[in-house]
PDB file of C-alpha atoms in Angstrom:
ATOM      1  CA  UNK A   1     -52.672  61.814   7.157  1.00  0.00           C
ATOM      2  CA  UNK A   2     -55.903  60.770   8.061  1.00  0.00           C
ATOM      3  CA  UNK A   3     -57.587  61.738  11.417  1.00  0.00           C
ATOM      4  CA  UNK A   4     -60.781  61.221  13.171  1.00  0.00           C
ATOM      5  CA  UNK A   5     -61.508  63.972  16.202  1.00  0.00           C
ATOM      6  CA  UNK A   6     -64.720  63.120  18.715  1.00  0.00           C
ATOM      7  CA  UNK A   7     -66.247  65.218  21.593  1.00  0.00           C
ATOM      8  CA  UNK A   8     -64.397  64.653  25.011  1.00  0.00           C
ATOM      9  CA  UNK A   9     -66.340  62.714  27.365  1.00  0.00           C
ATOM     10  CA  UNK A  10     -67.863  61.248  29.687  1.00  0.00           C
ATOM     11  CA  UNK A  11     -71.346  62.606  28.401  1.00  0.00           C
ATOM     12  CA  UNK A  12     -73.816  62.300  30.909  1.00  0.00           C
ATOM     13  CA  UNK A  13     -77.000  61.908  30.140  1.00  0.00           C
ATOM     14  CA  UNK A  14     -80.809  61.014  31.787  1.00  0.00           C
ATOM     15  CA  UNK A  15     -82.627  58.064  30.800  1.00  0.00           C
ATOM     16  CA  UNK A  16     -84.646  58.858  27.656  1.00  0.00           C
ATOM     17  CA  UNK A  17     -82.399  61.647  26.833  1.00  0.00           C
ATOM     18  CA  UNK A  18     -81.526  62.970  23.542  1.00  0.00           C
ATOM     19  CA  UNK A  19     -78.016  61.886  22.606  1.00  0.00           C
ATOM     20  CA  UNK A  20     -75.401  62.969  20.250  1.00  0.00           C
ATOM     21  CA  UNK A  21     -72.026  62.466  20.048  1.00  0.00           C
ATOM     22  CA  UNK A  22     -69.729  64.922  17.617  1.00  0.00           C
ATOM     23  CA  UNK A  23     -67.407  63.082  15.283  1.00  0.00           C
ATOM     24  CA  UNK A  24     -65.479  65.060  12.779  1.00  0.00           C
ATOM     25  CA  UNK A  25     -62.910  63.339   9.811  1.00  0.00           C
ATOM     26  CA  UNK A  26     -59.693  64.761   8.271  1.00  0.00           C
ATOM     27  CA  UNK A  27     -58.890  62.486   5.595  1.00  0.00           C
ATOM     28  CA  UNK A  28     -58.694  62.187   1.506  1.00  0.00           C
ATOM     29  CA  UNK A  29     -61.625  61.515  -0.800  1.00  0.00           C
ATOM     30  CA  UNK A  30     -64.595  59.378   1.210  1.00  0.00           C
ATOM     31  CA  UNK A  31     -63.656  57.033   3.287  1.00  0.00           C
ATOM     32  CA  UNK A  32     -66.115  54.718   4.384  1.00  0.00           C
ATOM     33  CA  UNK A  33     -67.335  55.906   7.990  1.00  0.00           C
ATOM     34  CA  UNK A  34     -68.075  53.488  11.203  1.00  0.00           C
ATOM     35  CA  UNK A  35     -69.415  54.027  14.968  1.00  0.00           C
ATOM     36  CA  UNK A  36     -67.947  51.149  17.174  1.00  0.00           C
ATOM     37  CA  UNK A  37     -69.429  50.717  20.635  1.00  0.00           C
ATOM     38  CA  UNK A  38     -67.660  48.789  23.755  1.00  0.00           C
ATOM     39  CA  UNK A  39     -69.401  47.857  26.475  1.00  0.00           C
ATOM     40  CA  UNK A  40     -67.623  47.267  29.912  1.00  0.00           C
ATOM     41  CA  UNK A  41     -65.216  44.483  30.088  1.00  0.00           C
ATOM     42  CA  UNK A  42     -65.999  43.814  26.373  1.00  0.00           C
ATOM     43  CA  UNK A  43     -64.177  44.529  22.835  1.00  0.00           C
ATOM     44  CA  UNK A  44     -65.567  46.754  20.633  1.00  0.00           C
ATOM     45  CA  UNK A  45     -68.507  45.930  17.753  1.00  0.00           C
ATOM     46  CA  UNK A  46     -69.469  47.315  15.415  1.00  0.00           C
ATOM     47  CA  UNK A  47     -73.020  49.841  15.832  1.00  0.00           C
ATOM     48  CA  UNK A  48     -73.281  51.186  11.983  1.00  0.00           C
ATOM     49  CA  UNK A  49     -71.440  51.845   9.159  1.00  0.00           C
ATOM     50  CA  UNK A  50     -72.187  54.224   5.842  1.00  0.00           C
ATOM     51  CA  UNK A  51     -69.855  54.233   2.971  1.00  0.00           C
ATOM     52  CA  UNK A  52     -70.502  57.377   0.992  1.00  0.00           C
ATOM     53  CA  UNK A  53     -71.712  60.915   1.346  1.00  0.00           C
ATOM     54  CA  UNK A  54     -75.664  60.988   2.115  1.00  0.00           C
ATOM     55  CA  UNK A  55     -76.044  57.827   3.447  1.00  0.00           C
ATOM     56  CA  UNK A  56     -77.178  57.258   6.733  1.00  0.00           C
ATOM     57  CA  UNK A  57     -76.474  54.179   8.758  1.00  0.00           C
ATOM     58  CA  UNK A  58     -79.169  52.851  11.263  1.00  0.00           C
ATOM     59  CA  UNK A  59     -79.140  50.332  14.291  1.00  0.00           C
ATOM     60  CA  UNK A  60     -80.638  49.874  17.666  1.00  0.00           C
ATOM     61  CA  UNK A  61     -81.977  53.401  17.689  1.00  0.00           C
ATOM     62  CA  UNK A  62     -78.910  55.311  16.616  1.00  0.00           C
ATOM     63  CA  UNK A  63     -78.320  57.046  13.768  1.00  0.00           C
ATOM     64  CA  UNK A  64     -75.373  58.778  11.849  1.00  0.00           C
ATOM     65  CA  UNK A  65     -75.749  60.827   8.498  1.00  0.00           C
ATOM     66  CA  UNK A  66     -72.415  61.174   6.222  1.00  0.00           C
ATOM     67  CA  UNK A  67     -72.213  64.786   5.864  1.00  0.00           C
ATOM     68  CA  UNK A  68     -68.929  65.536   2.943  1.00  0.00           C
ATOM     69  CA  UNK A  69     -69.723  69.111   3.377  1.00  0.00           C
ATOM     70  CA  UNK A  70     -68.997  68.999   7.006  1.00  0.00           C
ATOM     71  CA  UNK A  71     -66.475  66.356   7.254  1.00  0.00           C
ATOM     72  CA  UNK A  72     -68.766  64.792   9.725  1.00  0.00           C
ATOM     73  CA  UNK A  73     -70.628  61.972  10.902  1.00  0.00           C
ATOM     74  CA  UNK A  74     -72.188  62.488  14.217  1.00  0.00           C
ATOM     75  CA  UNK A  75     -73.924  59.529  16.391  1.00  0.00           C
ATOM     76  CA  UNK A  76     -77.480  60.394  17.482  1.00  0.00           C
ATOM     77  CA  UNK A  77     -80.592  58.237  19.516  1.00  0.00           C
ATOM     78  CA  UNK A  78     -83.773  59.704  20.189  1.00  0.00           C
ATOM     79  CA  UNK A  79     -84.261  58.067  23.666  1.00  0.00           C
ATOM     80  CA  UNK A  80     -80.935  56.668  25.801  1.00  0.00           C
ATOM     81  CA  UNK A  81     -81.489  53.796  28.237  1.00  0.00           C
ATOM     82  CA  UNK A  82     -79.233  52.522  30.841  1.00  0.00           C
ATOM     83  CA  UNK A  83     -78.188  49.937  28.551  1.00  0.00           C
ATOM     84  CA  UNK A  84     -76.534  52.092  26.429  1.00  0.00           C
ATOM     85  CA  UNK A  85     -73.719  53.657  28.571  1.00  0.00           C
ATOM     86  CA  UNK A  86     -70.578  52.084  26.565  1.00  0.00           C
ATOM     87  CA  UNK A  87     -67.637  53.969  25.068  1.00  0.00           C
ATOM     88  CA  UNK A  88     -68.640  54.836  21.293  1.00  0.00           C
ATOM     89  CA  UNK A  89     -65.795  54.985  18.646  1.00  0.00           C
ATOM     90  CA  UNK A  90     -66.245  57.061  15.207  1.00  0.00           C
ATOM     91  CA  UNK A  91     -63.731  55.566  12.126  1.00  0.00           C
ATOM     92  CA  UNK A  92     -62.984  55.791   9.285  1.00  0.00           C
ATOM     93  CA  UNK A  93     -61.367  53.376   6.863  1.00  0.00           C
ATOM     94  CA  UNK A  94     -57.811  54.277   5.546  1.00  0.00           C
ATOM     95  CA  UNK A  95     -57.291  52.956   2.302  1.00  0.00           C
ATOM     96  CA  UNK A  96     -53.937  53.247   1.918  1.00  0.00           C
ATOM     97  CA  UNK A  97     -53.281  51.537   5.457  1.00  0.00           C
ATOM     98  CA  UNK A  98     -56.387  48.846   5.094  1.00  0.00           C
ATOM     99  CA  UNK A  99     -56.943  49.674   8.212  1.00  0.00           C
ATOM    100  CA  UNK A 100     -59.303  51.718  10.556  1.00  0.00           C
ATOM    101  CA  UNK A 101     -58.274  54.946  11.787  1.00  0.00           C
ATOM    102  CA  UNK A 102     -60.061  55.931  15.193  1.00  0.00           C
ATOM    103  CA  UNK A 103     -61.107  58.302  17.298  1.00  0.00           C
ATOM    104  CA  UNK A 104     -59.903  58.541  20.920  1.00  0.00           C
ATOM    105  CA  UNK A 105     -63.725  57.902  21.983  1.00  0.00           C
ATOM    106  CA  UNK A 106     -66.481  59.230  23.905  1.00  0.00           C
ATOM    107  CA  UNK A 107     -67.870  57.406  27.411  1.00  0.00           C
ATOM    108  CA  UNK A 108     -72.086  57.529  27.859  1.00  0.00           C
ATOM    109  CA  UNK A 109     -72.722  57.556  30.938  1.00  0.00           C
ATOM    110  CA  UNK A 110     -77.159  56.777  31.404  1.00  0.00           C
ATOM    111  CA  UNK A 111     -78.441  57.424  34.661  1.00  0.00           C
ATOM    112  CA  UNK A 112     -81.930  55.854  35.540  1.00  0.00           C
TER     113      UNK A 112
ATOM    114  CA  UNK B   1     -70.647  33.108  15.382  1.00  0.00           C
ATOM    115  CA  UNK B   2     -67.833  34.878  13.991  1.00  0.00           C
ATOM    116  CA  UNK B   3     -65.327  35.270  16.742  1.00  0.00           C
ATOM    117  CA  UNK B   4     -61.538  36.860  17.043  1.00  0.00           C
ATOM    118  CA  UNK B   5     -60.301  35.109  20.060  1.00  0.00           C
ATOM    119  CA  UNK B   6     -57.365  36.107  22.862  1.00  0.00           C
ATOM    120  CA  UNK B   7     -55.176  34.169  24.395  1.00  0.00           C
ATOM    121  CA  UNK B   8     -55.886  35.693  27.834  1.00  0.00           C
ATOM    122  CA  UNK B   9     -57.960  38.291  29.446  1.00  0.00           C
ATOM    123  CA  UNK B  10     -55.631  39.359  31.747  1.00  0.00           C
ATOM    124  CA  UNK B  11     -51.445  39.016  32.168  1.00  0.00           C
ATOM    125  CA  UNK B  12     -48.719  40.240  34.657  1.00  0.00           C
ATOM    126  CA  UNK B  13     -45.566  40.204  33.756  1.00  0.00           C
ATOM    127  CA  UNK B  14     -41.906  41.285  35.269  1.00  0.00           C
ATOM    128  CA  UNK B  15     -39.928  44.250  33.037  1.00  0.00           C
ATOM    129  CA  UNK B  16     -37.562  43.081  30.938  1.00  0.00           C
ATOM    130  CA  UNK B  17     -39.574  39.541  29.823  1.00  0.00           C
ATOM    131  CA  UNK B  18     -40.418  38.511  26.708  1.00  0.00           C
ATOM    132  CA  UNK B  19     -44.365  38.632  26.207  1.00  0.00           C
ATOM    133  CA  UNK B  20     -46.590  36.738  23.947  1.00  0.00           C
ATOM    134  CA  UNK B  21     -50.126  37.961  22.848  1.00  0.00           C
ATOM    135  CA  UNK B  22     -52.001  35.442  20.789  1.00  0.00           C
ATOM    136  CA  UNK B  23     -55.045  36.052  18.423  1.00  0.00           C
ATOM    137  CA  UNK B  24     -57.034  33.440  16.848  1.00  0.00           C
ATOM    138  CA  UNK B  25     -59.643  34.089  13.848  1.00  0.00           C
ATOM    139  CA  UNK B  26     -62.355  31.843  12.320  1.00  0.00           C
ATOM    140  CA  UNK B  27     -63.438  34.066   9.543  1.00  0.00           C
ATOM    141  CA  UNK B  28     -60.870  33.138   6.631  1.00  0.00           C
ATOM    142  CA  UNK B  29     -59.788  36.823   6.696  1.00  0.00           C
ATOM    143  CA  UNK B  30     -57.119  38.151   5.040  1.00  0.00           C
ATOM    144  CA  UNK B  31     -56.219  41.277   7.380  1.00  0.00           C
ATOM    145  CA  UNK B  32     -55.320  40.895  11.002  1.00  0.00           C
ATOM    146  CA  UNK B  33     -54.555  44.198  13.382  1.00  0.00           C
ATOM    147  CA  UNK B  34     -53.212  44.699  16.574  1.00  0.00           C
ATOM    148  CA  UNK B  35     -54.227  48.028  18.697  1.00  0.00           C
ATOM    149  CA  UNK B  36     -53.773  49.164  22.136  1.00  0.00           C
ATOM    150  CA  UNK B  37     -55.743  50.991  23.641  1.00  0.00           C
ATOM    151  CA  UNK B  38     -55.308  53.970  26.736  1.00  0.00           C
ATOM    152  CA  UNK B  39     -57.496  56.347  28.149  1.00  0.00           C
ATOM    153  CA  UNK B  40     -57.858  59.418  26.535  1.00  0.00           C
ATOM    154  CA  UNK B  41     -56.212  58.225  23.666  1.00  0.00           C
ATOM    155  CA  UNK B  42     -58.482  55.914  22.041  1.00  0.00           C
ATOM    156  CA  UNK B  43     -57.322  52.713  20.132  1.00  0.00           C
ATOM    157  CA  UNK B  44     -53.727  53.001  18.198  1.00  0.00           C
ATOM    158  CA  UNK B  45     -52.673  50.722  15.430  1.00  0.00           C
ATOM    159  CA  UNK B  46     -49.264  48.811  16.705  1.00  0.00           C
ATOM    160  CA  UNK B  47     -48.749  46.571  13.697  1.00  0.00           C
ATOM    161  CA  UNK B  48     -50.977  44.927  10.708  1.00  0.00           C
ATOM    162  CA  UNK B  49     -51.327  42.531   8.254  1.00  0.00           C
ATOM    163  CA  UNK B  50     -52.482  41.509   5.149  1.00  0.00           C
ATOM    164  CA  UNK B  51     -51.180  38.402   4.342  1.00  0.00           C
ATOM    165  CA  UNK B  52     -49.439  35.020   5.691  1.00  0.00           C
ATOM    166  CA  UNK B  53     -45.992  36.069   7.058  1.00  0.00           C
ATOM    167  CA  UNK B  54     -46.401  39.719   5.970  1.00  0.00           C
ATOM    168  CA  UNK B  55     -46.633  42.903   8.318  1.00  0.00           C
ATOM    169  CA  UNK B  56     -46.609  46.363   8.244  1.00  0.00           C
ATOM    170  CA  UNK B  57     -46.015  48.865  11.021  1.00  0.00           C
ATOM    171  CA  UNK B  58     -48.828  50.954  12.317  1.00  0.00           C
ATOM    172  CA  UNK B  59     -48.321  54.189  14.143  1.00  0.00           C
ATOM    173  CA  UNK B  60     -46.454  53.086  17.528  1.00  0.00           C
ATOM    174  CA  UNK B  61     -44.503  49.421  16.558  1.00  0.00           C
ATOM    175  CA  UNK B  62     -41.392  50.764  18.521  1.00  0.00           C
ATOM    176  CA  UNK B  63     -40.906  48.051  21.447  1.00  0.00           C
ATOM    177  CA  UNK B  64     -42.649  45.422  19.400  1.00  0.00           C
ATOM    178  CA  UNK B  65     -43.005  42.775  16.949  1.00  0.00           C
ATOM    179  CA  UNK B  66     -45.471  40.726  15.032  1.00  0.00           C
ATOM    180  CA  UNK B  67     -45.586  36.932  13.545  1.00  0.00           C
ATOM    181  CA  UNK B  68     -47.977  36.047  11.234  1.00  0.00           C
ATOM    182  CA  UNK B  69     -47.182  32.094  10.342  1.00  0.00           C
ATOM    183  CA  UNK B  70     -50.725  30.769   9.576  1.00  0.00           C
ATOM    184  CA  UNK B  71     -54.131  32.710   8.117  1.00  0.00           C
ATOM    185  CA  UNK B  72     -55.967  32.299  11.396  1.00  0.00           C
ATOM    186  CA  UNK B  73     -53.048  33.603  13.533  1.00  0.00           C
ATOM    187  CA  UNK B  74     -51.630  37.141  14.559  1.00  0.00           C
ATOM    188  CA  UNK B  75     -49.306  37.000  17.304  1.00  0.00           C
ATOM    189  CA  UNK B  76     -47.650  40.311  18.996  1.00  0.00           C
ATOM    190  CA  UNK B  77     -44.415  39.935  20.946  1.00  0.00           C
ATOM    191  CA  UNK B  78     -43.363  42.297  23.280  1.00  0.00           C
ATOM    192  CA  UNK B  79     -39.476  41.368  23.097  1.00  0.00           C
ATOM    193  CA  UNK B  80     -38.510  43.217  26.876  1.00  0.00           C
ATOM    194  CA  UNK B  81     -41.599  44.262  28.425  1.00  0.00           C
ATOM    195  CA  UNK B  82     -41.653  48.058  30.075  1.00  0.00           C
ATOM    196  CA  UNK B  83     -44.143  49.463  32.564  1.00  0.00           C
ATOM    197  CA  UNK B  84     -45.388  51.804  29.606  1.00  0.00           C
ATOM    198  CA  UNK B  85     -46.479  48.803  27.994  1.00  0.00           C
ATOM    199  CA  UNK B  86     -48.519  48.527  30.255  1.00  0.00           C
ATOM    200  CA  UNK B  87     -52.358  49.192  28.263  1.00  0.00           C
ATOM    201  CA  UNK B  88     -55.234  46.972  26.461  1.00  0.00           C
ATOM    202  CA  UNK B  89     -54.500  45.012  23.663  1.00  0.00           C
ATOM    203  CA  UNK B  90     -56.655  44.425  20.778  1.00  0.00           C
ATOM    204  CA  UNK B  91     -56.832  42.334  18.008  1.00  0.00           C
ATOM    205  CA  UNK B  92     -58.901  42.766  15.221  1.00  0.00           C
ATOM    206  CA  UNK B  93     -59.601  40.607  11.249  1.00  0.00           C
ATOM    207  CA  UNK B  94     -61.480  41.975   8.298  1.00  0.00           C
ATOM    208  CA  UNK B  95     -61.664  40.991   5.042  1.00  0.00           C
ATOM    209  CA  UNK B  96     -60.137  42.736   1.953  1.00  0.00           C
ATOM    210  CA  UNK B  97     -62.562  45.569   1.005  1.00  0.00           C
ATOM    211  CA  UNK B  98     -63.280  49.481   2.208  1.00  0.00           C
ATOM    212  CA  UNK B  99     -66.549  48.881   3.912  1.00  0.00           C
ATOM    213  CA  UNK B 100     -65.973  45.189   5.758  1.00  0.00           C
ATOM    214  CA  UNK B 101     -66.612  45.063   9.269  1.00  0.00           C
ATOM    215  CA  UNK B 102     -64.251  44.780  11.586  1.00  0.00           C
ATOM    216  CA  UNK B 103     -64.584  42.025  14.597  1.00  0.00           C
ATOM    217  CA  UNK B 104     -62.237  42.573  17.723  1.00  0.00           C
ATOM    218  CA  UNK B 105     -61.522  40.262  20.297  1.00  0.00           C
ATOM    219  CA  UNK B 106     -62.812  40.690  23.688  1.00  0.00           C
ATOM    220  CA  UNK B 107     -58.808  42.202  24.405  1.00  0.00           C
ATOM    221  CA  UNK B 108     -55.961  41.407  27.014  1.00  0.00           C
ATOM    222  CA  UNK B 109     -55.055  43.767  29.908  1.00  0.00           C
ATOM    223  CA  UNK B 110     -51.358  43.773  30.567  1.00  0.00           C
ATOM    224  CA  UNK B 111     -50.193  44.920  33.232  1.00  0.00           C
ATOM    225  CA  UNK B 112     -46.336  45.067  33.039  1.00  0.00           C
ATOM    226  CA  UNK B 113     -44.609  45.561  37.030  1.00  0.00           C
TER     227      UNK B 113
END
């Protein structure tokens, strides 16, 4: 079946760090590919999406490139702030299911 | 605003009651998902549906049930609640389509004593 496998957290990380969080897929064809974020005490939202090989999806600083050769899609920001420590979620979408398979996430933890 | 609302942010309850979780959506969307979600384990798919008064089982249903009587409405029963219920519950919509969004509720932490 289809899988999604992240780093193991908490990554801890300096303000104005570089950031990136590994996120690996198991799964048939190309699934569409998503980062969800949750902030404390919140549910999760979505932070980008891309929905075939090559494309990259973009938002508040982060970025993730869908790599088919690699069966990957890992999360990246330039510069981390405070504001950004959250649990982080990579998906994908399961066809078969119409549903969203997910990974077990990754904690960011920004100190000033 | 789209919003996926909860019926409660937090709930105790004894073992061995019957447990309601209600989830409200104001998007028209066809799909409606319940997860729950433990540390280390990220979010897992309980039940789902697709359709008024249809479900399907996701990849841990044992110990639960679903009802799905109106579009906007996804309700998950727990039918004799056990302390490894105990967990965050999540319930998500999305439209029909592989790259829709999907919105979650803010979640309800049970706590089951």
């Amino acid at each position: 079946g289809n899988s999604v496998t992240q780093m193991e957290g908490p990554v801890t990380l300096s303000e104005e760090a570089f950031l990136t969080i590994n996120c690996t897929y198991t799964a048939t064809g190309y699934p569409s590919l998503f980062w969800y974020v949750q902030y404390p005490g919140e549910g999760l939202q979505l932070l980008l999406k891309a929905t075939k090989a090559d494309d990259k999806g973009s938002n508040k600083g982060f970025e993730a490139t869908y790599r088919k050769e690699t069966t990957s899609f890992h999360l990246e920001k330039g510069s981390v702030q405070v504001s950004d420590s959250a649990v982080y979620f990579c998906a994908l979408y399961d066809a078969g299911r119409r549903a969203l398979t997910f990974g077990s996430g990754t904690r960011l933890q920004v100190q000033p | 605003d789209v919003k996926v609302t909860q019926s409660s942010r937090y709930l105790v309850k004894r073992t061995g009651e019957k447990v309601f979780l209600e989830c409200v959506q104001d998007m028209d969307h066809e799909n409606m998902f319940w997860y729950r979600q433990d540390p280390g384990l990220g979010l897992r798919l309980i039940y789902f549906s697709y359709d008024v008064k249809m479900k399907e089982k996701g990849d841990i249903p044992e110990g639960y049930s679903v009802s799905r009587e109106k579009k906007e409405r996804f309700s998950l029963i727990l039918e004799s609640a056990s302390t490894n219920q105990t967990s965050m519950y999540l319930c998500a919509s999305r439209a029909t389509g592989d790259n829709y969004e999907q919105y979650f509720g803010p979640g309800t932490r049970l706590t089951v004593t």
